[in-house]
Structure formats: C-alpha cells, structure tokens
CSV table of C-alpha atoms and ligand atoms in Angstrom, one decimal:
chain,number,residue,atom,x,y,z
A,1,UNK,CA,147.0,-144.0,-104.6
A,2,UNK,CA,146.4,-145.4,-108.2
A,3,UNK,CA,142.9,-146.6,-108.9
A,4,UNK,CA,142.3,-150.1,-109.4
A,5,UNK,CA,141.2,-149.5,-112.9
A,6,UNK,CA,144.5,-147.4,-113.7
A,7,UNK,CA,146.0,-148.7,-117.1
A,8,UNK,CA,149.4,-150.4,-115.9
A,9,UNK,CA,153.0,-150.6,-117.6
A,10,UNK,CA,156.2,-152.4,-118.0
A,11,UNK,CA,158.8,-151.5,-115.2
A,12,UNK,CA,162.0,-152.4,-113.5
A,13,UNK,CA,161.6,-151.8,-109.8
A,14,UNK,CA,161.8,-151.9,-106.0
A,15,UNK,CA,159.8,-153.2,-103.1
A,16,UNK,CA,162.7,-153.1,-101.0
A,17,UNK,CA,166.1,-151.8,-100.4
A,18,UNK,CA,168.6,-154.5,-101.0
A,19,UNK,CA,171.3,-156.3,-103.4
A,20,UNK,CA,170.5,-157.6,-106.9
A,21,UNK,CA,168.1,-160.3,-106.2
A,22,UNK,CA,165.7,-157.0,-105.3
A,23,UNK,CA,165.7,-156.0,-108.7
A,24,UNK,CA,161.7,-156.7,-110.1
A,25,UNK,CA,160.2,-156.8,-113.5
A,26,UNK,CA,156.8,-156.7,-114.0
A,27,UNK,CA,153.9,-154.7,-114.5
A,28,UNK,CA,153.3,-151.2,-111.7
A,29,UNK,CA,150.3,-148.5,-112.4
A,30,UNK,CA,150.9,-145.8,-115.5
A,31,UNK,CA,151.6,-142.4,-114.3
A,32,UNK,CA,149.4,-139.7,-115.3
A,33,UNK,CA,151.0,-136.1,-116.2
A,34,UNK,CA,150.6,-133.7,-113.4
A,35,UNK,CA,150.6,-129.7,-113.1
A,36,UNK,CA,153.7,-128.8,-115.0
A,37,UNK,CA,154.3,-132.3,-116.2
A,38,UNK,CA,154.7,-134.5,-119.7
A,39,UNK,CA,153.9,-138.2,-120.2
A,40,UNK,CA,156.7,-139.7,-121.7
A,41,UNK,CA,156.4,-143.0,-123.7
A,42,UNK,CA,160.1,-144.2,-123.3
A,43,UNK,CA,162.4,-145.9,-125.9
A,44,UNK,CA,165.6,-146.1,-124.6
A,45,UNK,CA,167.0,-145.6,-120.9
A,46,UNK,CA,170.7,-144.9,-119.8
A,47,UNK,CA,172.1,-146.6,-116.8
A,48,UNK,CA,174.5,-145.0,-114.1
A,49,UNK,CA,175.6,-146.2,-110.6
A,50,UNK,CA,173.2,-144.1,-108.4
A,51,UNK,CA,170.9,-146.6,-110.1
A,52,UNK,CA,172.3,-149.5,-107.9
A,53,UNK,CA,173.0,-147.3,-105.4
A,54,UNK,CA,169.3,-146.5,-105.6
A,55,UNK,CA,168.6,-149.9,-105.5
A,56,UNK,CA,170.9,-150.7,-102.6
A,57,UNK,CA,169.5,-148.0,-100.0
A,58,UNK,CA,172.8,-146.1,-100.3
A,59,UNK,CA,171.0,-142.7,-101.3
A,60,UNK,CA,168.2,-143.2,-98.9
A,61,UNK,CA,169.3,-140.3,-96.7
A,62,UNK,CA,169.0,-137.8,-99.3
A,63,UNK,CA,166.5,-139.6,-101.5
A,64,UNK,CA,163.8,-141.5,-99.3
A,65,UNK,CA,161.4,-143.6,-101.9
A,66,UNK,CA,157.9,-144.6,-101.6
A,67,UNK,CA,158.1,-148.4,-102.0
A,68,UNK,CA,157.3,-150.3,-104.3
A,69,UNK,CA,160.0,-147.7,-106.8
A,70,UNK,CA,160.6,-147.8,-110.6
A,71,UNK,CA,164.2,-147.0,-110.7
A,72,UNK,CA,165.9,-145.3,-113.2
A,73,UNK,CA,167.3,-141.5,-113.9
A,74,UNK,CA,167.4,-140.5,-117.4
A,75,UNK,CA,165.7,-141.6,-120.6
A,76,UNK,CA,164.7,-140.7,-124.2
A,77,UNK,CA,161.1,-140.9,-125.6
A,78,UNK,CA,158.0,-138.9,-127.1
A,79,UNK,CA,155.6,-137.2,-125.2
A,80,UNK,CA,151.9,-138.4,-125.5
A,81,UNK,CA,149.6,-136.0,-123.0
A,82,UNK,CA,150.6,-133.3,-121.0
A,83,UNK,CA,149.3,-132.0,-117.7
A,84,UNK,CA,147.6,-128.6,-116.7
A,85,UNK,CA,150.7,-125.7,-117.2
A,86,UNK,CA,153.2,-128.2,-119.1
A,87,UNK,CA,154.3,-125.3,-121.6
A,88,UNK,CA,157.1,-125.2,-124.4
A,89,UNK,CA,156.5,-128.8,-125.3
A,90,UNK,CA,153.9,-131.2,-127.9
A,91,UNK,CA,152.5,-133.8,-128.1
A,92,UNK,CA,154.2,-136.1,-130.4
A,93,UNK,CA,157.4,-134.2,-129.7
A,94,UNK,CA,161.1,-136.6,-128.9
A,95,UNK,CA,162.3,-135.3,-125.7
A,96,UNK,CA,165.2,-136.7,-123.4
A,97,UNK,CA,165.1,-135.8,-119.6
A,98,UNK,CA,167.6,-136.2,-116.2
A,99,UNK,CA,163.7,-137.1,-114.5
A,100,UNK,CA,163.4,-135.4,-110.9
A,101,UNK,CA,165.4,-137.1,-108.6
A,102,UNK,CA,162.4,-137.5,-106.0
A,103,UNK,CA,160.1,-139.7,-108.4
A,104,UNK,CA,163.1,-141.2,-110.5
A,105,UNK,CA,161.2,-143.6,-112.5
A,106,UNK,CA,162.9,-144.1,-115.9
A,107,UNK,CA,163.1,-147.8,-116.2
A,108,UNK,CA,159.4,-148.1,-117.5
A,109,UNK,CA,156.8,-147.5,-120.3
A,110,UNK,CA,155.7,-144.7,-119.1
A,111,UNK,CA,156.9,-141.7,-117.4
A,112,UNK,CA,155.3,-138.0,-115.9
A,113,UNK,CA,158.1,-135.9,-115.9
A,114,UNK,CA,158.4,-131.9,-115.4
A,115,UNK,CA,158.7,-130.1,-118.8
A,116,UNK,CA,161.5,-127.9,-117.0
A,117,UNK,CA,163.5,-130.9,-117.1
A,118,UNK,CA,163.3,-131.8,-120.8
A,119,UNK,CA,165.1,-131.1,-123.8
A,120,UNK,CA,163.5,-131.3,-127.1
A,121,UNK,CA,165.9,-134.1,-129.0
A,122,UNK,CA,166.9,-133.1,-133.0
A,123,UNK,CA,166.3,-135.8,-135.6
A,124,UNK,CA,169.6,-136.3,-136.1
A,125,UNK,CA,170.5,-137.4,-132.5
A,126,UNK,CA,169.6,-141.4,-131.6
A,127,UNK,CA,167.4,-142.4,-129.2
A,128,UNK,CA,170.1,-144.1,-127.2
A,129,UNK,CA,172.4,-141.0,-127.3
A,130,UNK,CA,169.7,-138.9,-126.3
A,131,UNK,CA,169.2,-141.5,-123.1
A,132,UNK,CA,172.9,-141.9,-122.5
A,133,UNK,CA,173.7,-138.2,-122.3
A,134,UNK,CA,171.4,-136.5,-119.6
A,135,UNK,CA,172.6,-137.8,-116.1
A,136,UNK,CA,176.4,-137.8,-117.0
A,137,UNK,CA,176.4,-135.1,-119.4
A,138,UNK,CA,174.7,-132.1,-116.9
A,139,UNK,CA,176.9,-133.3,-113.9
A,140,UNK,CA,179.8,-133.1,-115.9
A,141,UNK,CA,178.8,-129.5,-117.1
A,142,UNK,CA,177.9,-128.6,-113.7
A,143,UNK,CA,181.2,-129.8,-112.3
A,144,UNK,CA,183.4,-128.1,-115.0
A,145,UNK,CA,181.1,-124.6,-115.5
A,146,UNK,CA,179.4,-124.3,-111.8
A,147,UNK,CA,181.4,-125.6,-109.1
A,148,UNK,CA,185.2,-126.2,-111.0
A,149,UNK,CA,184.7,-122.8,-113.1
A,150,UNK,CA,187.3,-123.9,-115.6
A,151,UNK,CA,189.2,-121.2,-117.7
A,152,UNK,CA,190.8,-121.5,-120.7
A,153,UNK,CA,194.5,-122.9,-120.7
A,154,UNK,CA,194.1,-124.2,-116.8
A,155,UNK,CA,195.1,-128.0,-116.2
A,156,UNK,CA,192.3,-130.0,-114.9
A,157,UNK,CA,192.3,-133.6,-113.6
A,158,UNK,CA,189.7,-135.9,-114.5
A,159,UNK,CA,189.4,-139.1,-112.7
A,160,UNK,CA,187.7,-142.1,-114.4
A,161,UNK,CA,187.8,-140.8,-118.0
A,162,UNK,CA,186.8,-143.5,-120.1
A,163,UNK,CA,183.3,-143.9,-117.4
A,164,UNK,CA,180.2,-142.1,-118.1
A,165,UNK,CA,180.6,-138.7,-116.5
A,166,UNK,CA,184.7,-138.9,-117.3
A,167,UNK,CA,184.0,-139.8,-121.1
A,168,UNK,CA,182.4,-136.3,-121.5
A,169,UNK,CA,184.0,-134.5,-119.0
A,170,UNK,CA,187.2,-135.0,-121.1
A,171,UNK,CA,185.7,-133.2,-124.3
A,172,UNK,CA,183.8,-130.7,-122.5
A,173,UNK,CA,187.2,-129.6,-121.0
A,174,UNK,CA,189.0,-129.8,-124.1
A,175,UNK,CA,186.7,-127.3,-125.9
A,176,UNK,CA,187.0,-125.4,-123.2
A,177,UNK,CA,190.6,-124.7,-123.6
A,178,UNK,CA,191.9,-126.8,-120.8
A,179,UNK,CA,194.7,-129.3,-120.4
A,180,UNK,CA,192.9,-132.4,-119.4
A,181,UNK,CA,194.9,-134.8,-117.6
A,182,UNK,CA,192.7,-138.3,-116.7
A,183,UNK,CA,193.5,-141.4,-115.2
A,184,UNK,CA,192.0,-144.6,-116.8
A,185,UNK,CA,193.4,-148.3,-117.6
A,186,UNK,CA,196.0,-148.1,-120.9
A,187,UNK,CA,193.1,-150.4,-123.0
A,188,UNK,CA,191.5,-146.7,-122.2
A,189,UNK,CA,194.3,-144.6,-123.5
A,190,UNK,CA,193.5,-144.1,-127.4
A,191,UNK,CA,189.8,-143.9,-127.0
A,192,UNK,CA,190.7,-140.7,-124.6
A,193,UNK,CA,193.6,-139.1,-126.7
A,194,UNK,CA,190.9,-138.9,-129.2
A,195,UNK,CA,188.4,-137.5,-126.8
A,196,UNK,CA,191.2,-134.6,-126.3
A,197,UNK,CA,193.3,-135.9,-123.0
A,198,UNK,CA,196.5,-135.2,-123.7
A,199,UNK,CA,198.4,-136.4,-120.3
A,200,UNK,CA,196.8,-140.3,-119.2
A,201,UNK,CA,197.6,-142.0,-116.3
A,202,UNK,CA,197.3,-145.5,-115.6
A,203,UNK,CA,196.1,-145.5,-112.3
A,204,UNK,CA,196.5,-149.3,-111.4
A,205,UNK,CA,199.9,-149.0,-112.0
A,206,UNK,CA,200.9,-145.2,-111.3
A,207,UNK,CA,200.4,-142.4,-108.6
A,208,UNK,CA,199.2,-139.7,-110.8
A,209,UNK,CA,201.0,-137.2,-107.7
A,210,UNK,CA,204.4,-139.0,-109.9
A,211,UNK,CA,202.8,-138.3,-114.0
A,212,UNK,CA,201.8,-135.3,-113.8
A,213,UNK,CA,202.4,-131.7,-112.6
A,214,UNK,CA,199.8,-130.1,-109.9
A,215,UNK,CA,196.7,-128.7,-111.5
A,216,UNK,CA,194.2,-126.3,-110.9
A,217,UNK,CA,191.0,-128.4,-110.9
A,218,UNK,CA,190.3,-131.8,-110.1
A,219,UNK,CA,186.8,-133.9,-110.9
A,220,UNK,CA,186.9,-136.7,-108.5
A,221,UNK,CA,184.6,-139.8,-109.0
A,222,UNK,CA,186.7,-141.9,-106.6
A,223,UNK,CA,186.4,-140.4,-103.1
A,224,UNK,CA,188.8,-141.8,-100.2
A,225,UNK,CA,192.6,-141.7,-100.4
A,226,UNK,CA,192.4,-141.0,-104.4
A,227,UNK,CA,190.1,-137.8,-103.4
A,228,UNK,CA,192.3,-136.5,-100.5
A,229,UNK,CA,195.8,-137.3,-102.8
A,230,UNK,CA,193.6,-135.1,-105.6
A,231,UNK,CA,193.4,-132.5,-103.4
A,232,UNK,CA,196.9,-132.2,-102.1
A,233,UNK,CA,198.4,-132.3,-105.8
A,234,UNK,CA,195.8,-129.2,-106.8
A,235,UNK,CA,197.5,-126.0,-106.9
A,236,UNK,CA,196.8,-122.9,-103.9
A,237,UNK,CA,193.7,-121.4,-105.1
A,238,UNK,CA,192.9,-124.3,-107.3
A,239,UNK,CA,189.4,-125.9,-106.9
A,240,UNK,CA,188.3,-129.8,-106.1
A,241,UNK,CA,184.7,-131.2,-106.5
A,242,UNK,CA,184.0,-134.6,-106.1
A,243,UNK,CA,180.9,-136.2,-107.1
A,244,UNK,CA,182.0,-140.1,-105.8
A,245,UNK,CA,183.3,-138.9,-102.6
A,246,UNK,CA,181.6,-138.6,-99.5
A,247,UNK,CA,178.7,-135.8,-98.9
A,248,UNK,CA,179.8,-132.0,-97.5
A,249,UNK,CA,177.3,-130.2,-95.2
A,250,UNK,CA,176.2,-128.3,-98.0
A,251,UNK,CA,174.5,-131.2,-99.7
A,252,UNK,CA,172.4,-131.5,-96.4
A,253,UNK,CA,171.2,-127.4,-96.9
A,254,UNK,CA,170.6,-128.2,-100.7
A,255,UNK,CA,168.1,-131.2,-99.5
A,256,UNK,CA,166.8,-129.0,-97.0
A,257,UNK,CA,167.7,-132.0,-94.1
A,258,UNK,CA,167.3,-131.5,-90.7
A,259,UNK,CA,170.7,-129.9,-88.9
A,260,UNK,CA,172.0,-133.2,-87.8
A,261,UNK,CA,172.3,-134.5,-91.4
A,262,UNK,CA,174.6,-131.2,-91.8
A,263,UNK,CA,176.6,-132.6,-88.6
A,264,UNK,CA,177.3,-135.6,-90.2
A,265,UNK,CA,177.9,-134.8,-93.9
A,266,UNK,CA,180.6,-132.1,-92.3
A,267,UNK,CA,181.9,-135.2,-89.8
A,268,UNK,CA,182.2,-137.6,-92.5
A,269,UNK,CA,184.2,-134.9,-94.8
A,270,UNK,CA,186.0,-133.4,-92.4
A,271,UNK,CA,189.4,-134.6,-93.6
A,272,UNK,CA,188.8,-133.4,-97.1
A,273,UNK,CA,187.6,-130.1,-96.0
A,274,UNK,CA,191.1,-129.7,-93.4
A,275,UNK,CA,193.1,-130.6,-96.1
A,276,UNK,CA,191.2,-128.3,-98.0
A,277,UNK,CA,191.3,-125.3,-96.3
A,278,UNK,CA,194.9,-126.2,-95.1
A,279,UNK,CA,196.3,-125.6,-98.6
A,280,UNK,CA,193.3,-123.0,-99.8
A,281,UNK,CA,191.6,-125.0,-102.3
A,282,UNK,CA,188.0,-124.5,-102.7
A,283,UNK,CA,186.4,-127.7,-102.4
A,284,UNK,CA,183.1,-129.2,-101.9
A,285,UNK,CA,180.8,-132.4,-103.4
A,286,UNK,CA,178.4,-131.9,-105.7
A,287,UNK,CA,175.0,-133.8,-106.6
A,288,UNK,CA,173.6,-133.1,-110.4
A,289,UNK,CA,170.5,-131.8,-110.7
A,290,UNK,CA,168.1,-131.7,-113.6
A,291,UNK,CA,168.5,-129.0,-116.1
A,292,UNK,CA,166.5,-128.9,-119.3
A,293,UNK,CA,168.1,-125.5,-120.5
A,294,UNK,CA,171.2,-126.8,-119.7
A,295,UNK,CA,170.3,-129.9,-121.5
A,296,UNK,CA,169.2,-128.9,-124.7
A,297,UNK,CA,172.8,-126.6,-125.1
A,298,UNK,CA,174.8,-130.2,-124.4
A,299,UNK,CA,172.5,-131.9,-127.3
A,300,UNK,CA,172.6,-129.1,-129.5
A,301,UNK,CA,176.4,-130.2,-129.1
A,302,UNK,CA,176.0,-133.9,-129.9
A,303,UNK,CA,173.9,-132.8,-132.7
A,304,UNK,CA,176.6,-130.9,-134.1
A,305,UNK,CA,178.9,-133.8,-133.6
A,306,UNK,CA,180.8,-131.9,-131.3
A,307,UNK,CA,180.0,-134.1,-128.1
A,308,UNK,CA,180.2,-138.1,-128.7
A,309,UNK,CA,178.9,-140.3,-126.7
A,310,UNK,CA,180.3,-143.7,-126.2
A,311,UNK,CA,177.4,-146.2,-125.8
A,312,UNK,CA,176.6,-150.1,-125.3
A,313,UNK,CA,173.3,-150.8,-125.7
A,314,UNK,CA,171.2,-153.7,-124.6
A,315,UNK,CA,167.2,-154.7,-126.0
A,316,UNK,CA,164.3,-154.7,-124.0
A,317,UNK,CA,163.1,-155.2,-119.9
A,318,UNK,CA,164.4,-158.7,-119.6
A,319,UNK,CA,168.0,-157.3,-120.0
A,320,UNK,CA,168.3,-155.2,-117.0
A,321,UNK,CA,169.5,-157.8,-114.4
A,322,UNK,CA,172.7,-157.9,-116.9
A,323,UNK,CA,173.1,-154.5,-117.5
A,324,UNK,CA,173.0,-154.0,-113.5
A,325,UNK,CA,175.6,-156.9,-113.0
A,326,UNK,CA,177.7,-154.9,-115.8
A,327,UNK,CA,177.5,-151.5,-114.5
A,328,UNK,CA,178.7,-152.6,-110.9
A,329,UNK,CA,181.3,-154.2,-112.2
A,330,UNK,CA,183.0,-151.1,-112.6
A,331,UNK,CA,184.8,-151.4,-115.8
A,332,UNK,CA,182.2,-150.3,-118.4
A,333,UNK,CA,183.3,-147.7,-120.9
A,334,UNK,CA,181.0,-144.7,-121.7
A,335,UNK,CA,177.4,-145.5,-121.2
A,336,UNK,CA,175.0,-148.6,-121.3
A,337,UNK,CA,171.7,-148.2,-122.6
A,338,UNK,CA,168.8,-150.0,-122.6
A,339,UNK,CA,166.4,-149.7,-125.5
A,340,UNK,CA,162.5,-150.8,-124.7
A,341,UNK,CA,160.5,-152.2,-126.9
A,342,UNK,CA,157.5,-149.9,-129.1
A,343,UNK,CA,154.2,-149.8,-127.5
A,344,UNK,CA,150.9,-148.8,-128.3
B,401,NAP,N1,177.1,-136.8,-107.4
B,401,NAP,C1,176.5,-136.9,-108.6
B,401,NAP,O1,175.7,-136.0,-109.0
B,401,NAP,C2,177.0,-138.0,-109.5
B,401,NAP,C3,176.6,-138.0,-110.9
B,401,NAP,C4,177.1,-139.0,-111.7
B,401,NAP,C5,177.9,-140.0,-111.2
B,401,NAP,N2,178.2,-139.9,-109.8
B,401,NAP,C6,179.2,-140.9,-109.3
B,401,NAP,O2,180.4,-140.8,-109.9
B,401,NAP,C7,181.1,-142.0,-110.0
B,401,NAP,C8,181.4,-142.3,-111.5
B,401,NAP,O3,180.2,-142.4,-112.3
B,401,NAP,P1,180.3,-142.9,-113.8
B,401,NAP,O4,178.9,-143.0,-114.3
B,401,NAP,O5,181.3,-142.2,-114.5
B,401,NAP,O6,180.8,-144.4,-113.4
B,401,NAP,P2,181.2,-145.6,-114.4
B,401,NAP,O7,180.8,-145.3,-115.8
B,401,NAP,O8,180.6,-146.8,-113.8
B,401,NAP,O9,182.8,-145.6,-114.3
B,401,NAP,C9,183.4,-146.7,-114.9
B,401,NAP,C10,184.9,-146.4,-115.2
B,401,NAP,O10,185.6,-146.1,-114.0
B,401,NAP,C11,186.9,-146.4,-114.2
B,401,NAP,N3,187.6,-146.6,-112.9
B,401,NAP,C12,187.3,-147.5,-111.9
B,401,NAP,N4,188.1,-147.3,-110.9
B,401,NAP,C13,188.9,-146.3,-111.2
B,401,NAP,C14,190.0,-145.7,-110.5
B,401,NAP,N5,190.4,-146.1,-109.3
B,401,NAP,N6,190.6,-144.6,-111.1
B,401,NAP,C15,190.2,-144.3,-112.3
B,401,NAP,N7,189.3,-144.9,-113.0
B,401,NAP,C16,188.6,-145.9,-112.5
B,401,NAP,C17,186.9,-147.6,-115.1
B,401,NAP,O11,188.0,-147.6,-115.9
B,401,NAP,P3,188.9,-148.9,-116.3
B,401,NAP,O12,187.9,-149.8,-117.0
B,401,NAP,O13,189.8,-148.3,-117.3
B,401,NAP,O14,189.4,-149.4,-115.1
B,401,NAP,C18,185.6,-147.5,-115.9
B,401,NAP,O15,185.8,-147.0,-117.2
B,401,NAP,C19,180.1,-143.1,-109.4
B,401,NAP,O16,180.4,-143.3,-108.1
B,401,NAP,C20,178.7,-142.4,-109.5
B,401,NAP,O17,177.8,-142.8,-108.6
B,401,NAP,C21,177.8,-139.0,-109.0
C-alpha cells in the first residue's frame, strides 16, 4: 500500500467496473520503479478498445485489477529513475512501451514499467507515433510473423483495415510480399490502396466470400458470423487468428487459469474450432503481449518511414471522456492519441 506521504500524479482511472460514467480523473499515488523496472514520465498515450473493455469488466477473467486502476496500455515518455536490475536503459532516455498487461497503467504522469518491455524511441519519431504504435503494432506483428506465419506471395485477409491493428497490419503484409485483401468502408479505400491493399471490400455493402478469391490467412478483429465466414473462405491448410473473436482454450494455458476457464474458452469457441478442423485450417485467438525487442525492430521501421502511422491526437487529461466516446464508436481511423501536458 502507498504511504500517506507518497508524491501523487495525474491519472485517468477506475474504482469500479462499469460504463462511461466510471471513467475518473484525478489525482492516485506515483509509482516507484521496482526490480527490473523504469519510471516513465509520460507525454503522450495511445488509446485502443481493450481500454473500454478494461474499463467495462469485459477482460476481467483474464485480467483481474486491484481497484481503484489507472487504465491505459501503451505510451511514450522519458525515463526519470530506474529500479534495482533495470539494465539497457538511462535516465533521460525517450522510450515507448506496450506496459505489462497486469498493472496497465498508461493514462497517468507517471508510470513503473519493465525495461524488457521498452523500446528506446529515435529523435526522428514523434511522441505521439511512438504512443500510437506499441499495442496495435506488436499484435499485428505477432498475428502476421507468429501465429499467421505469412510467406511471401500468399493472400491474406485483413479485417478492419483502416482501424488501429488493421492500418498496420496492411503495410506490414505488403512488405512482406503478400496480397492483402481488407474490408473497410469505401471513404477507407484510398487511404488503404496507399497503405498497399490492393483488393478492398466494402463490407457494409458486400460479402467479401463474393469479392474475393479464398486466401491463405485471415486477421480477424470481428469475431461471430464474420469470423466463422473468414474461416470457411481460407484455403485447406490456410491459417485463421482472430484477435476480436471469442477466447480458445489456449488463452486460458497462456494465463495459467484454472482448468475450468479452459472448459469454457473451448465451449465458447467450439464452432470456430469444428469448422476449423473440419476444413484443416489452423486456427486459434491470440492476445498481444509486450515485446520490447520486437518493438524497437517496428520503430526502427517508422523511423525509416517505412511504417506510417495514422493518428488523431487530442491535448491533455480532461479529453479522455471524448476520446473514450470516440473510440467506442467504432469508426475511428488509425489511432487516437492523447498527449499530457509537461511536468516537473
Ligand atoms: N487480442 C488482442 O491482443 C487485441 C489487440 C488489439 C486489438 N484487439 C481487438 O481487435 C479489435 C480491433 O481493434 P482496433 O484497435 O483495430 O479497433 P478500432 O481501431 O477501434 O477499429 C475501428 C475500425 O473498425 C472498422 N470496422 C468496424 N466494423 C467493421 C466490420 N464489420 N468490418 C470491417 N471493418 C469494421 C471501422 O471501419 P469503418 O470506419 O470504415 O467502418 C474502423 O475504421 C477490437 O475488438 C480490439 O479489442 C485485440
């Protein structure tokens, strides 16, 4: 527990689980580095939806928070202490971070965060770039290197291109040699042409199953009917990961859960995974984790001007509540981004 005298911060938090009239600003307790750990004085934050999902108890299962809880996942900022063991990073240093998903914590001052999980950030990248890309830019790595194992010249579906995982899933595909077909609204359609989609699909209007031929990858951010249509238009051997769909019982393993969370994850899947296995696709759902290795190679990238980040940014604490009502809206394009104000 903090002390009473413990300096206190800015933040955007919890005390409870509920709808957007939970959301708080207002001062909690600064952090203090730990073993292994850096204390990051944040200047920009990005948002994504596990942060309302967060906010809403959805996660809870997996993610079980102390309360009262600073939300947020990812954020860019400069490091003023470290803890006992924090190596390969300075004070003084800019560093960007996908924070660990069991202390989250983003939307603040202030945040302790372990140096594995950093990236060091080059001059030439923004602050709000190097906020926007950490959540979104290692699950779409993850999705398209891990779990998807895309190969040159294969066709890959992404769904939700012009969103924050889809707007970088798309490039990272194209320079990976694939065909990327996506599905998106046709306001969407030039922005991702130039990304390097070259087959769209506008998905209010059109069964992609009727656009375009069967592929051998799909990234699903939808779940449901648009998940179980993805996996029965992906080619025999072909391989389907969704990150919006319902958990598989693997998730539970990963989160070391008891075995009845496994029962459930594999009940609540088990018509993706018939489907699945009926038509030998490899499938599964995958949760990001943090990677700062992993990180640094996608900023080395937006550095080089090879990734590009689409961003709408929004100043200071008191913007959150909007930025929240505009990220569940569900029609955002790229990533929002709030900046925070200098301190100290
Ligand atoms: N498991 C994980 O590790 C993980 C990590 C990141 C995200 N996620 C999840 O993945 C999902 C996507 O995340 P995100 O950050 O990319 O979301 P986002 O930025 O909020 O997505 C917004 C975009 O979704 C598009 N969209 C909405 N409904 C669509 C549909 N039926 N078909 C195609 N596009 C549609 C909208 O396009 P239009 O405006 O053109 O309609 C909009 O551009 C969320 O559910 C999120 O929680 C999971």
């Amino acid at each position: 527990m903090p002390g009473q005298d413990q300096e206190r911060m800015r933040a955007c938090y919890i005390d409870r689980y509920g709808g957007p009239g939970q959301l708080r600003l207002g001062q909690r307790p600064r952090p203090q580095p730990g073993d292994g750990e850096a204390l990051v004085r944040v200047a920009a934050v990005g948002l994504n939806p596990v942060d309302y999902k967060t906010r809403d108890g959805k996660v809870r299962i997996l993610l079980p928070y102390p309360m009262p809880q600073i939300l947020g996942n990812e954020l860019c900022g400069e490091i003023m202490a470290l803890g006992r063991n924090a190596a390969g990073f300075s004070v003084g240093q800019r560093v960007c971070t996908r924070v660990a998903k069991l202390s989250a914590g983003a939307f603040a001052e202030y945040a302790a965060v372990p140096t594995s999980m950093l990236a060091a950030v080059p001059d030439s990248v923004s602050d709000v770039d190097a906020a926007a890309l950490p959540l979104a830019g290692l699950t779409a790595w993850q999705c398209l290197t891990e779990v998807l194992q895309l190969q040159p010249g294969q066709r890959v579906l992404i769904h939700a291109g012009a969103g924050g995982v889809g707007h970088i899933a798309v490039q990272l595909a194209h320079q990976m040699g694939a065909v990327v077909a996506t599905t998106a609204s046709p306001a969407r359609f030039d922005f991702l042409r130039s990304l390097g989609a070259s087959e769209l699909v506008d998905y209010r209007q059109q069964r992609f199953e009727d656009c375009i031929a069967p592929v051998d990858a799909v990234l699903d951010t939808q779940g449901g009917d648009i998940l179980l249509r993805s996996i029965a238009h992906t080619r025999r051997g072909g391989r389907v990961v969704t990150i919006g769909g319902l958990p598989t019982p693997e998730i539970a393993d990963e989160f070391a859960k008891p075995f009845w969370v496994r029962w459930l994850f594999a009940w609540i899947s088990r018509r993706e995974r018939a489907l699945a296995r009926s038509r030998e696709v490899t499938f599964r759902y995958w949760f990001m984790r943090p990677d700062g290795t992993q990180l640094a190679e996608l900023i080395s990238r937006v550095a080089a001007g090879q990734l590009n980040l689409r961003t709408q940014v929004f100043e200071g604490f008191d913007r959150f509540p909007e930025v929240f009502a505009a990220l569940e809206s569900g029609r955002t394009v790229g990533k929002l981004v709030v900046r925070l104000p200098r301190i100290g």
